[in-house]
RNA sequence: GGUCCGGUAGCUCAACUGGAUAGAGCAUCAGCCUUCUAAGCUGAGGGUUCGGGGUUCGAGUCCCUGCCGGAUCACCA
């Protein structure tokens, strides 16, 4: 039983013994720093059963706890708030329990199994800042679930087919002169992206020409020769034309090679990849089955629809009148395939931007209508857009922040600042460059993950590159400091017994208190699908540790037991920081 | 227009799901390196939590209403 539960049950005892009733669940909260104590009982709701003023009620309970338990050393009452000061021995015991735990904060396997999808890019252009938030989020949520005892499958669906890739193919055929990543030295995804832009430019020009010749805009967009070529390629692709398929494979291959490099730098991976080209037909089958079963209906022109008006939504098309699939059709197929591949998963988590909230609402409803029980367990991990100081990122306006460029820039800045501080004087080349990367990528991940995922966020390049304050490097630095302490302690003869310690300094008590709530934060983060809870916890813990570090010169302590406690406390804080940051995908250094 | 998000210090974000005098970082100002790493610590200034009602012992948080910003409502993905 943890400390909070123990306290609560004692409080229940106090209430039933004092007032002859049970009060249900009592409200226990952390004590405001300006008052003495660690736990505070809010007594206003108890006046109903106590029939006394809040202050009196609080005092009675406080006194009862002092008299009848060995948890509470003393108390004070401010208005209706009962502030409890626990016996220091209780805190020492709490710490001892934490030390005794095999893998603190990690829940043993529960047997539950889920799937987390993230990234899921189109294959016609490189990854950008938005993908970074997506990948870091999905990766982190997956890790958080693992730490909560779940078995997690990390997957993505790759949008490898469709008009977008055909556009790049068409432009490459027209203007490419056989250019390859090898011949040009360009990263594969960048090369294919370049031709996507080329397509857009050429198409716009042709449309303008047609309009100048008197054609209306809509017609012109359809009849631009390059657009016709792209559409033609899409049709040929669906008919499995050998040349088209071959080019498609080649260009997608370039993109995957490029993505691999980016994912590696991001530090994410996937257990299994799904490709739209392999799932869209399954979705189509399922939709046709649904028509037979009367779940969906066919209109006169042959298009297939689902009626969601009873659920407060609209009618939604599932197959075009020409029989081809839409986005929704594919997602139905993908979802089914995944549950077929992994029959034990109880839930799928989709990490996709909030502009697709409606889409997922509809998807889950449809899956439920098709009779799949797991549909209601599916969750759209919806996150807000990343804005730039100049406004929204727009690929057409060239304001997109490229993922590779940004990561390289962060690492470069980390190197610059680290050198300026003279931190690498005693490091060899390998350690130094590993450190630059750790700091640069760590700063970026922390910056993107510290914000509540649901919220839209601002990405200010100057600020994100900053390495002091509420940042990843601040926490990395704290970890490095701790490791330095631990290394020094290892060369000394320090015992490990805490048994006889019966008093703590406030800084020590607060640190133990912080450590003790880590498992709660871990649960909260999973419940809310929110790495920001972990990020902010790690920051608070590091902040608290630095205060302790500054206030108490550890090695000037002559009492062996106290010295031992402080070293053990430091080491444990370091370990929790490392694990918490690990859940964000951030690696922490031994020195920096 | 319908639906769904959001609006907190100059800026970027918190606030343990209804609790105490709303907290951090950045920026500004003033201190702290002979002691375990100053990427740190201490202190100061900075707020009508968008406006207006309501619910109750108590509201940034819940309800109603107005204003502002965004997303979405395709035989696009």
PDB file of N, CA and C in Angstrom, chain A residues 440-527:
ATOM      1  N   UNK A 440      21.197  18.089 -28.693  1.00  0.00           N
ATOM      2  CA  UNK A 440      20.396  18.707 -29.751  1.00  0.00           C
ATOM      3  C   UNK A 440      19.052  18.030 -29.922  1.00  0.00           C
ATOM      4  N   UNK A 441      19.087  16.718 -30.042  1.00  0.00           N
ATOM      5  CA  UNK A 441      17.840  15.974 -30.235  1.00  0.00           C
ATOM      6  C   UNK A 441      17.008  16.002 -28.958  1.00  0.00           C
ATOM      7  N   UNK A 442      17.690  15.924 -27.818  1.00  0.00           N
ATOM      8  CA  UNK A 442      16.980  15.972 -26.539  1.00  0.00           C
ATOM      9  C   UNK A 442      16.227  17.278 -26.375  1.00  0.00           C
ATOM     10  N   UNK A 443      16.868  18.370 -26.744  1.00  0.00           N
ATOM     11  CA  UNK A 443      16.237  19.684 -26.628  1.00  0.00           C
ATOM     12  C   UNK A 443      14.985  19.737 -27.502  1.00  0.00           C
ATOM     13  N   UNK A 444      15.120  19.226 -28.713  1.00  0.00           N
ATOM     14  CA  UNK A 444      14.005  19.271 -29.659  1.00  0.00           C
ATOM     15  C   UNK A 444      12.833  18.410 -29.177  1.00  0.00           C
ATOM     16  N   UNK A 445      13.135  17.199 -28.749  1.00  0.00           N
ATOM     17  CA  UNK A 445      12.064  16.320 -28.291  1.00  0.00           C
ATOM     18  C   UNK A 445      11.351  16.902 -27.078  1.00  0.00           C
ATOM     19  N   UNK A 446      12.148  17.392 -26.144  1.00  0.00           N
ATOM     20  CA  UNK A 446      11.545  17.929 -24.937  1.00  0.00           C
ATOM     21  C   UNK A 446      10.673  19.134 -25.276  1.00  0.00           C
ATOM     22  N   UNK A 447      11.161  19.955 -26.158  1.00  0.00           N
ATOM     23  CA  UNK A 447      10.409  21.150 -26.555  1.00  0.00           C
ATOM     24  C   UNK A 447       9.052  20.772 -27.149  1.00  0.00           C
ATOM     25  N   UNK A 448       9.045  19.741 -27.963  1.00  0.00           N
ATOM     26  CA  UNK A 448       7.795  19.355 -28.626  1.00  0.00           C
ATOM     27  C   UNK A 448       6.886  18.527 -27.719  1.00  0.00           C
ATOM     28  N   UNK A 449       7.468  17.882 -26.711  1.00  0.00           N
ATOM     29  CA  UNK A 449       6.655  16.991 -25.885  1.00  0.00           C
ATOM     30  C   UNK A 449       6.192  17.625 -24.586  1.00  0.00           C
ATOM     31  N   UNK A 450       6.762  18.757 -24.212  1.00  0.00           N
ATOM     32  CA  UNK A 450       6.382  19.319 -22.911  1.00  0.00           C
ATOM     33  C   UNK A 450       4.995  19.965 -22.957  1.00  0.00           C
ATOM     34  N   UNK A 451       4.514  20.197 -24.154  1.00  0.00           N
ATOM     35  CA  UNK A 451       3.204  20.819 -24.298  1.00  0.00           C
ATOM     36  C   UNK A 451       2.117  19.749 -24.392  1.00  0.00           C
ATOM     37  N   UNK A 452       1.023  19.979 -23.742  1.00  0.00           N
ATOM     38  CA  UNK A 452      -0.137  19.094 -23.833  1.00  0.00           C
ATOM     39  C   UNK A 452      -0.454  18.807 -25.306  1.00  0.00           C
ATOM     40  N   UNK A 453      -0.457  17.517 -25.687  1.00  0.00           N
ATOM     41  CA  UNK A 453      -0.620  17.165 -27.107  1.00  0.00           C
ATOM     42  C   UNK A 453      -1.868  17.782 -27.746  1.00  0.00           C
ATOM     43  N   UNK A 454      -2.921  17.860 -27.003  1.00  0.00           N
ATOM     44  CA  UNK A 454      -4.178  18.359 -27.566  1.00  0.00           C
ATOM     45  C   UNK A 454      -4.040  19.801 -28.044  1.00  0.00           C
ATOM     46  N   UNK A 455      -3.086  20.515 -27.455  1.00  0.00           N
ATOM     47  CA  UNK A 455      -3.009  21.939 -27.747  1.00  0.00           C
ATOM     48  C   UNK A 455      -2.143  22.246 -28.952  1.00  0.00           C
ATOM     49  N   UNK A 456      -2.605  23.190 -29.668  1.00  0.00           N
ATOM     50  CA  UNK A 456      -1.834  23.781 -30.737  1.00  0.00           C
ATOM     51  C   UNK A 456      -0.611  24.414 -30.107  1.00  0.00           C
ATOM     52  N   UNK A 457       0.526  24.329 -30.761  1.00  0.00           N
ATOM     53  CA  UNK A 457       1.691  24.939 -30.132  1.00  0.00           C
ATOM     54  C   UNK A 457       2.512  25.778 -31.094  1.00  0.00           C
ATOM     55  N   UNK A 458       3.267  26.654 -30.497  1.00  0.00           N
ATOM     56  CA  UNK A 458       4.103  27.568 -31.279  1.00  0.00           C
ATOM     57  C   UNK A 458       5.520  27.038 -31.305  1.00  0.00           C
ATOM     58  N   UNK A 459       6.082  26.940 -32.491  1.00  0.00           N
ATOM     59  CA  UNK A 459       7.485  26.552 -32.595  1.00  0.00           C
ATOM     60  C   UNK A 459       8.310  27.768 -32.960  1.00  0.00           C
ATOM     61  N   UNK A 460       8.993  28.270 -31.972  1.00  0.00           N
ATOM     62  CA  UNK A 460       9.860  29.402 -32.215  1.00  0.00           C
ATOM     63  C   UNK A 460      11.300  28.901 -32.303  1.00  0.00           C
ATOM     64  N   UNK A 461      11.900  28.961 -33.501  1.00  0.00           N
ATOM     65  CA  UNK A 461      13.226  28.379 -33.700  1.00  0.00           C
ATOM     66  C   UNK A 461      14.254  28.897 -32.695  1.00  0.00           C
ATOM     67  N   UNK A 462      14.220  30.181 -32.411  1.00  0.00           N
ATOM     68  CA  UNK A 462      15.216  30.729 -31.491  1.00  0.00           C
ATOM     69  C   UNK A 462      15.063  30.151 -30.095  1.00  0.00           C
ATOM     70  N   UNK A 463      13.821  29.951 -29.698  1.00  0.00           N
ATOM     71  CA  UNK A 463      13.554  29.508 -28.345  1.00  0.00           C
ATOM     72  C   UNK A 463      13.798  28.018 -28.186  1.00  0.00           C
ATOM     73  N   UNK A 464      13.448  27.250 -29.192  1.00  0.00           N
ATOM     74  CA  UNK A 464      13.567  25.810 -29.088  1.00  0.00           C
ATOM     75  C   UNK A 464      15.024  25.406 -29.029  1.00  0.00           C
ATOM     76  N   UNK A 465      15.858  26.261 -29.534  1.00  0.00           N
ATOM     77  CA  UNK A 465      17.267  25.966 -29.638  1.00  0.00           C
ATOM     78  C   UNK A 465      17.985  26.325 -28.343  1.00  0.00           C
ATOM     79  N   UNK A 466      17.228  26.944 -27.450  1.00  0.00           N
ATOM     80  CA  UNK A 466      17.785  27.366 -26.186  1.00  0.00           C
ATOM     81  C   UNK A 466      17.996  26.147 -25.273  1.00  0.00           C
ATOM     82  N   UNK A 467      19.061  26.167 -24.519  1.00  0.00           N
ATOM     83  CA  UNK A 467      19.419  24.980 -23.752  1.00  0.00           C
ATOM     84  C   UNK A 467      19.386  25.215 -22.243  1.00  0.00           C
ATOM     85  N   UNK A 468      18.883  26.376 -21.823  1.00  0.00           N
ATOM     86  CA  UNK A 468      18.743  26.626 -20.384  1.00  0.00           C
ATOM     87  C   UNK A 468      17.278  26.745 -20.015  1.00  0.00           C
ATOM     88  N   UNK A 469      17.005  26.588 -18.726  1.00  0.00           N
ATOM     89  CA  UNK A 469      15.646  26.778 -18.249  1.00  0.00           C
ATOM     90  C   UNK A 469      14.805  25.526 -18.408  1.00  0.00           C
ATOM     91  N   UNK A 470      13.568  25.724 -18.812  1.00  0.00           N
ATOM     92  CA  UNK A 470      12.605  24.625 -18.914  1.00  0.00           C
ATOM     93  C   UNK A 470      12.865  23.822 -20.190  1.00  0.00           C
ATOM     94  N   UNK A 471      13.978  23.102 -20.208  1.00  0.00           N
ATOM     95  CA  UNK A 471      14.411  22.418 -21.427  1.00  0.00           C
ATOM     96  C   UNK A 471      14.916  21.016 -21.123  1.00  0.00           C
ATOM     97  N   UNK A 472      15.061  20.245 -22.164  1.00  0.00           N
ATOM     98  CA  UNK A 472      15.634  18.921 -22.031  1.00  0.00           C
ATOM     99  C   UNK A 472      17.068  18.959 -21.500  1.00  0.00           C
ATOM    100  N   UNK A 473      17.917  19.798 -22.079  1.00  0.00           N
ATOM    101  CA  UNK A 473      19.301  19.864 -21.611  1.00  0.00           C
ATOM    102  C   UNK A 473      19.434  20.215 -20.119  1.00  0.00           C
ATOM    103  N   UNK A 474      18.519  21.008 -19.611  1.00  0.00           N
ATOM    104  CA  UNK A 474      18.530  21.291 -18.167  1.00  0.00           C
ATOM    105  C   UNK A 474      18.451  19.983 -17.377  1.00  0.00           C
ATOM    106  N   UNK A 475      17.599  19.100 -17.819  1.00  0.00           N
ATOM    107  CA  UNK A 475      17.419  17.825 -17.122  1.00  0.00           C
ATOM    108  C   UNK A 475      18.619  16.912 -17.380  1.00  0.00           C
ATOM    109  N   UNK A 476      19.107  16.932 -18.608  1.00  0.00           N
ATOM    110  CA  UNK A 476      20.298  16.142 -18.931  1.00  0.00           C
ATOM    111  C   UNK A 476      21.474  16.580 -18.072  1.00  0.00           C
ATOM    112  N   UNK A 477      21.592  17.876 -17.907  1.00  0.00           N
ATOM    113  CA  UNK A 477      22.669  18.440 -17.103  1.00  0.00           C
ATOM    114  C   UNK A 477      22.554  17.986 -15.649  1.00  0.00           C
ATOM    115  N   UNK A 478      21.341  18.017 -15.140  1.00  0.00           N
ATOM    116  CA  UNK A 478      21.115  17.583 -13.760  1.00  0.00           C
ATOM    117  C   UNK A 478      21.521  16.118 -13.608  1.00  0.00           C
ATOM    118  N   UNK A 479      21.177  15.325 -14.598  1.00  0.00           N
ATOM    119  CA  UNK A 479      21.557  13.913 -14.566  1.00  0.00           C
ATOM    120  C   UNK A 479      23.081  13.760 -14.553  1.00  0.00           C
ATOM    121  N   UNK A 480      23.756  14.528 -15.399  1.00  0.00           N
ATOM    122  CA  UNK A 480      25.215  14.441 -15.477  1.00  0.00           C
ATOM    123  C   UNK A 480      25.846  14.828 -14.134  1.00  0.00           C
ATOM    124  N   UNK A 481      25.306  15.840 -13.510  1.00  0.00           N
ATOM    125  CA  UNK A 481      25.775  16.258 -12.188  1.00  0.00           C
ATOM    126  C   UNK A 481      25.664  15.114 -11.189  1.00  0.00           C
ATOM    127  N   UNK A 482      24.510  14.483 -11.223  1.00  0.00           N
ATOM    128  CA  UNK A 482      24.276  13.382 -10.292  1.00  0.00           C
ATOM    129  C   UNK A 482      25.259  12.247 -10.529  1.00  0.00           C
ATOM    130  N   UNK A 483      25.476  11.947 -11.800  1.00  0.00           N
ATOM    131  CA  UNK A 483      26.399  10.849 -12.098  1.00  0.00           C
ATOM    132  C   UNK A 483      27.805  11.170 -11.591  1.00  0.00           C
ATOM    133  N   UNK A 484      28.143  12.424 -11.648  1.00  0.00           N
ATOM    134  CA  UNK A 484      29.445  12.841 -11.153  1.00  0.00           C
ATOM    135  C   UNK A 484      29.545  12.584  -9.644  1.00  0.00           C
ATOM    136  N   UNK A 485      28.469  12.876  -8.939  1.00  0.00           N
ATOM    137  CA  UNK A 485      28.405  12.592  -7.497  1.00  0.00           C
ATOM    138  C   UNK A 485      28.555  11.096  -7.247  1.00  0.00           C
ATOM    139  N   UNK A 486      27.825  10.320  -8.008  1.00  0.00           N
ATOM    140  CA  UNK A 486      27.836   8.878  -7.805  1.00  0.00           C
ATOM    141  C   UNK A 486      29.231   8.307  -8.077  1.00  0.00           C
ATOM    142  N   UNK A 487      29.873   8.826  -9.109  1.00  0.00           N
ATOM    143  CA  UNK A 487      31.226   8.352  -9.418  1.00  0.00           C
ATOM    144  C   UNK A 487      32.183   8.656  -8.276  1.00  0.00           C
ATOM    145  N   UNK A 488      32.062   9.845  -7.755  1.00  0.00           N
ATOM    146  CA  UNK A 488      32.950  10.226  -6.642  1.00  0.00           C
ATOM    147  C   UNK A 488      32.674   9.345  -5.422  1.00  0.00           C
ATOM    148  N   UNK A 489      31.409   9.127  -5.160  1.00  0.00           N
ATOM    149  CA  UNK A 489      31.027   8.324  -3.992  1.00  0.00           C
ATOM    150  C   UNK A 489      31.566   6.909  -4.103  1.00  0.00           C
ATOM    151  N   UNK A 490      31.638   6.413  -5.319  1.00  0.00           N
ATOM    152  CA  UNK A 490      32.091   5.038  -5.531  1.00  0.00           C
ATOM    153  C   UNK A 490      33.547   4.862  -5.122  1.00  0.00           C
ATOM    154  N   UNK A 491      34.305   5.948  -5.127  1.00  0.00           N
ATOM    155  CA  UNK A 491      35.722   5.856  -4.755  1.00  0.00           C
ATOM    156  C   UNK A 491      35.918   5.979  -3.245  1.00  0.00           C
ATOM    157  N   UNK A 492      34.809   6.263  -2.556  1.00  0.00           N
ATOM    158  CA  UNK A 492      34.908   6.439  -1.107  1.00  0.00           C
ATOM    159  C   UNK A 492      34.274   5.254  -0.406  1.00  0.00           C
ATOM    160  N   UNK A 493      34.510   5.191   0.875  1.00  0.00           N
ATOM    161  CA  UNK A 493      33.912   4.102   1.636  1.00  0.00           C
ATOM    162  C   UNK A 493      32.630   4.615   2.303  1.00  0.00           C
ATOM    163  N   UNK A 494      31.542   4.404   1.608  1.00  0.00           N
ATOM    164  CA  UNK A 494      30.263   4.887   2.126  1.00  0.00           C
ATOM    165  C   UNK A 494      29.358   3.706   2.377  1.00  0.00           C
ATOM    166  N   UNK A 495      28.832   3.600   3.548  1.00  0.00           N
ATOM    167  CA  UNK A 495      27.910   2.507   3.868  1.00  0.00           C
ATOM    168  C   UNK A 495      26.596   2.699   3.137  1.00  0.00           C
ATOM    169  N   UNK A 496      25.686   1.787   3.348  1.00  0.00           N
ATOM    170  CA  UNK A 496      24.422   1.924   2.643  1.00  0.00           C
ATOM    171  C   UNK A 496      23.221   1.841   3.582  1.00  0.00           C
ATOM    172  N   UNK A 497      23.466   1.746   4.881  1.00  0.00           N
ATOM    173  CA  UNK A 497      22.328   1.609   5.792  1.00  0.00           C
ATOM    174  C   UNK A 497      21.638   2.936   6.070  1.00  0.00           C
ATOM    175  N   UNK A 498      20.306   2.912   6.036  1.00  0.00           N
ATOM    176  CA  UNK A 498      19.551   4.123   6.358  1.00  0.00           C
ATOM    177  C   UNK A 498      18.751   3.914   7.634  1.00  0.00           C
ATOM    178  N   UNK A 499      18.890   2.748   8.202  1.00  0.00           N
ATOM    179  CA  UNK A 499      17.963   2.298   9.245  1.00  0.00           C
ATOM    180  C   UNK A 499      17.832   3.272  10.404  1.00  0.00           C
ATOM    181  N   UNK A 500      18.929   3.922  10.773  1.00  0.00           N
ATOM    182  CA  UNK A 500      18.871   4.717  11.992  1.00  0.00           C
ATOM    183  C   UNK A 500      18.574   6.192  11.766  1.00  0.00           C
ATOM    184  N   UNK A 501      18.286   6.518  10.546  1.00  0.00           N
ATOM    185  CA  UNK A 501      17.996   7.926  10.277  1.00  0.00           C
ATOM    186  C   UNK A 501      16.581   8.257  10.722  1.00  0.00           C
ATOM    187  N   UNK A 502      16.454   9.258  11.585  1.00  0.00           N
ATOM    188  CA  UNK A 502      15.097   9.585  12.022  1.00  0.00           C
ATOM    189  C   UNK A 502      14.747  11.044  11.802  1.00  0.00           C
ATOM    190  N   UNK A 503      15.645  11.774  11.146  1.00  0.00           N
ATOM    191  CA  UNK A 503      15.254  13.134  10.797  1.00  0.00           C
ATOM    192  C   UNK A 503      15.817  13.506   9.436  1.00  0.00           C
ATOM    193  N   UNK A 504      15.073  14.324   8.728  1.00  0.00           N
ATOM    194  CA  UNK A 504      15.459  14.709   7.370  1.00  0.00           C
ATOM    195  C   UNK A 504      15.459  16.218   7.245  1.00  0.00           C
ATOM    196  N   UNK A 505      16.258  16.712   6.332  1.00  0.00           N
ATOM    197  CA  UNK A 505      16.173  18.126   5.988  1.00  0.00           C
ATOM    198  C   UNK A 505      15.005  18.312   5.018  1.00  0.00           C
ATOM    199  N   UNK A 506      14.427  19.501   5.010  1.00  0.00           N
ATOM    200  CA  UNK A 506      13.276  19.736   4.123  1.00  0.00           C
ATOM    201  C   UNK A 506      13.564  19.375   2.673  1.00  0.00           C
ATOM    202  N   UNK A 507      14.744  19.703   2.193  1.00  0.00           N
ATOM    203  CA  UNK A 507      15.093  19.382   0.808  1.00  0.00           C
ATOM    204  C   UNK A 507      15.075  17.882   0.549  1.00  0.00           C
ATOM    205  N   UNK A 508      15.529  17.114   1.533  1.00  0.00           N
ATOM    206  CA  UNK A 508      15.563  15.671   1.384  1.00  0.00           C
ATOM    207  C   UNK A 508      14.144  15.111   1.373  1.00  0.00           C
ATOM    208  N   UNK A 509      13.346  15.599   2.288  1.00  0.00           N
ATOM    209  CA  UNK A 509      11.968  15.124   2.391  1.00  0.00           C
ATOM    210  C   UNK A 509      11.207  15.416   1.098  1.00  0.00           C
ATOM    211  N   UNK A 510      11.405  16.596   0.556  1.00  0.00           N
ATOM    212  CA  UNK A 510      10.689  16.957  -0.684  1.00  0.00           C
ATOM    213  C   UNK A 510      11.118  16.066  -1.850  1.00  0.00           C
ATOM    214  N   UNK A 511      12.418  15.782  -1.894  1.00  0.00           N
ATOM    215  CA  UNK A 511      12.893  14.914  -2.973  1.00  0.00           C
ATOM    216  C   UNK A 511      12.264  13.524  -2.876  1.00  0.00           C
ATOM    217  N   UNK A 512      12.211  12.991  -1.669  1.00  0.00           N
ATOM    218  CA  UNK A 512      11.593  11.674  -1.488  1.00  0.00           C
ATOM    219  C   UNK A 512      10.133  11.723  -1.915  1.00  0.00           C
ATOM    220  N   UNK A 513       9.497  12.803  -1.519  1.00  0.00           N
ATOM    221  CA  UNK A 513       8.087  12.976  -1.879  1.00  0.00           C
ATOM    222  C   UNK A 513       7.914  12.984  -3.400  1.00  0.00           C
ATOM    223  N   UNK A 514       8.787  13.714  -4.074  1.00  0.00           N
ATOM    224  CA  UNK A 514       8.736  13.755  -5.537  1.00  0.00           C
ATOM    225  C   UNK A 514       8.943  12.368  -6.144  1.00  0.00           C
ATOM    226  N   UNK A 515       9.946  11.671  -5.611  1.00  0.00           N
ATOM    227  CA  UNK A 515      10.220  10.329  -6.136  1.00  0.00           C
ATOM    228  C   UNK A 515       9.003   9.427  -5.963  1.00  0.00           C
ATOM    229  N   UNK A 516       8.317   9.600  -4.842  1.00  0.00           N
ATOM    230  CA  UNK A 516       7.235   8.669  -4.515  1.00  0.00           C
ATOM    231  C   UNK A 516       6.027   8.818  -5.439  1.00  0.00           C
ATOM    232  N   UNK A 517       5.899   9.956  -6.091  1.00  0.00           N
ATOM    233  CA  UNK A 517       4.718  10.121  -6.954  1.00  0.00           C
ATOM    234  C   UNK A 517       5.002   9.729  -8.411  1.00  0.00           C
ATOM    235  N   UNK A 518       6.216   9.282  -8.676  1.00  0.00           N
ATOM    236  CA  UNK A 518       6.513   8.916 -10.067  1.00  0.00           C
ATOM    237  C   UNK A 518       5.546   7.875 -10.636  1.00  0.00           C
ATOM    238  N   UNK A 519       5.243   6.809  -9.903  1.00  0.00           N
ATOM    239  CA  UNK A 519       4.298   5.824 -10.452  1.00  0.00           C
ATOM    240  C   UNK A 519       2.923   6.427 -10.771  1.00  0.00           C
ATOM    241  N   UNK A 520       2.496   7.387  -9.952  1.00  0.00           N
ATOM    242  CA  UNK A 520       1.201   8.036 -10.218  1.00  0.00           C
ATOM    243  C   UNK A 520       1.250   8.819 -11.522  1.00  0.00           C
ATOM    244  N   UNK A 521       2.350   9.558 -11.694  1.00  0.00           N
ATOM    245  CA  UNK A 521       2.489  10.349 -12.921  1.00  0.00           C
ATOM    246  C   UNK A 521       2.504   9.452 -14.158  1.00  0.00           C
ATOM    247  N   UNK A 522       3.142   8.309 -13.985  1.00  0.00           N
ATOM    248  CA  UNK A 522       3.235   7.357 -15.082  1.00  0.00           C
ATOM    249  C   UNK A 522       1.835   6.879 -15.501  1.00  0.00           C
ATOM    250  N   UNK A 523       1.024   6.621 -14.511  1.00  0.00           N
ATOM    251  CA  UNK A 523      -0.363   6.216 -14.785  1.00  0.00           C
ATOM    252  C   UNK A 523      -1.149   7.343 -15.437  1.00  0.00           C
ATOM    253  N   UNK A 524      -1.008   8.528 -14.874  1.00  0.00           N
ATOM    254  CA  UNK A 524      -1.722   9.691 -15.423  1.00  0.00           C
ATOM    255  C   UNK A 524      -1.366   9.880 -16.895  1.00  0.00           C
ATOM    256  N   UNK A 525      -0.079   9.741 -17.184  1.00  0.00           N
ATOM    257  CA  UNK A 525       0.388   9.978 -18.549  1.00  0.00           C
ATOM    258  C   UNK A 525      -0.243   8.975 -19.515  1.00  0.00           C
ATOM    259  N   UNK A 526      -0.389   7.719 -19.077  1.00  0.00           N
ATOM    260  CA  UNK A 526      -1.015   6.716 -19.938  1.00  0.00           C
ATOM    261  C   UNK A 526      -2.507   7.016 -20.076  1.00  0.00           C
ATOM    262  N   UNK A 527      -3.146   7.316 -18.975  1.00  0.00           N
ATOM    263  CA  UNK A 527      -4.586   7.595 -18.997  1.00  0.00           C
ATOM    264  C   UNK A 527      -4.899   8.743 -19.966  1.00  0.00           C
TER     265      UNK A 527
END
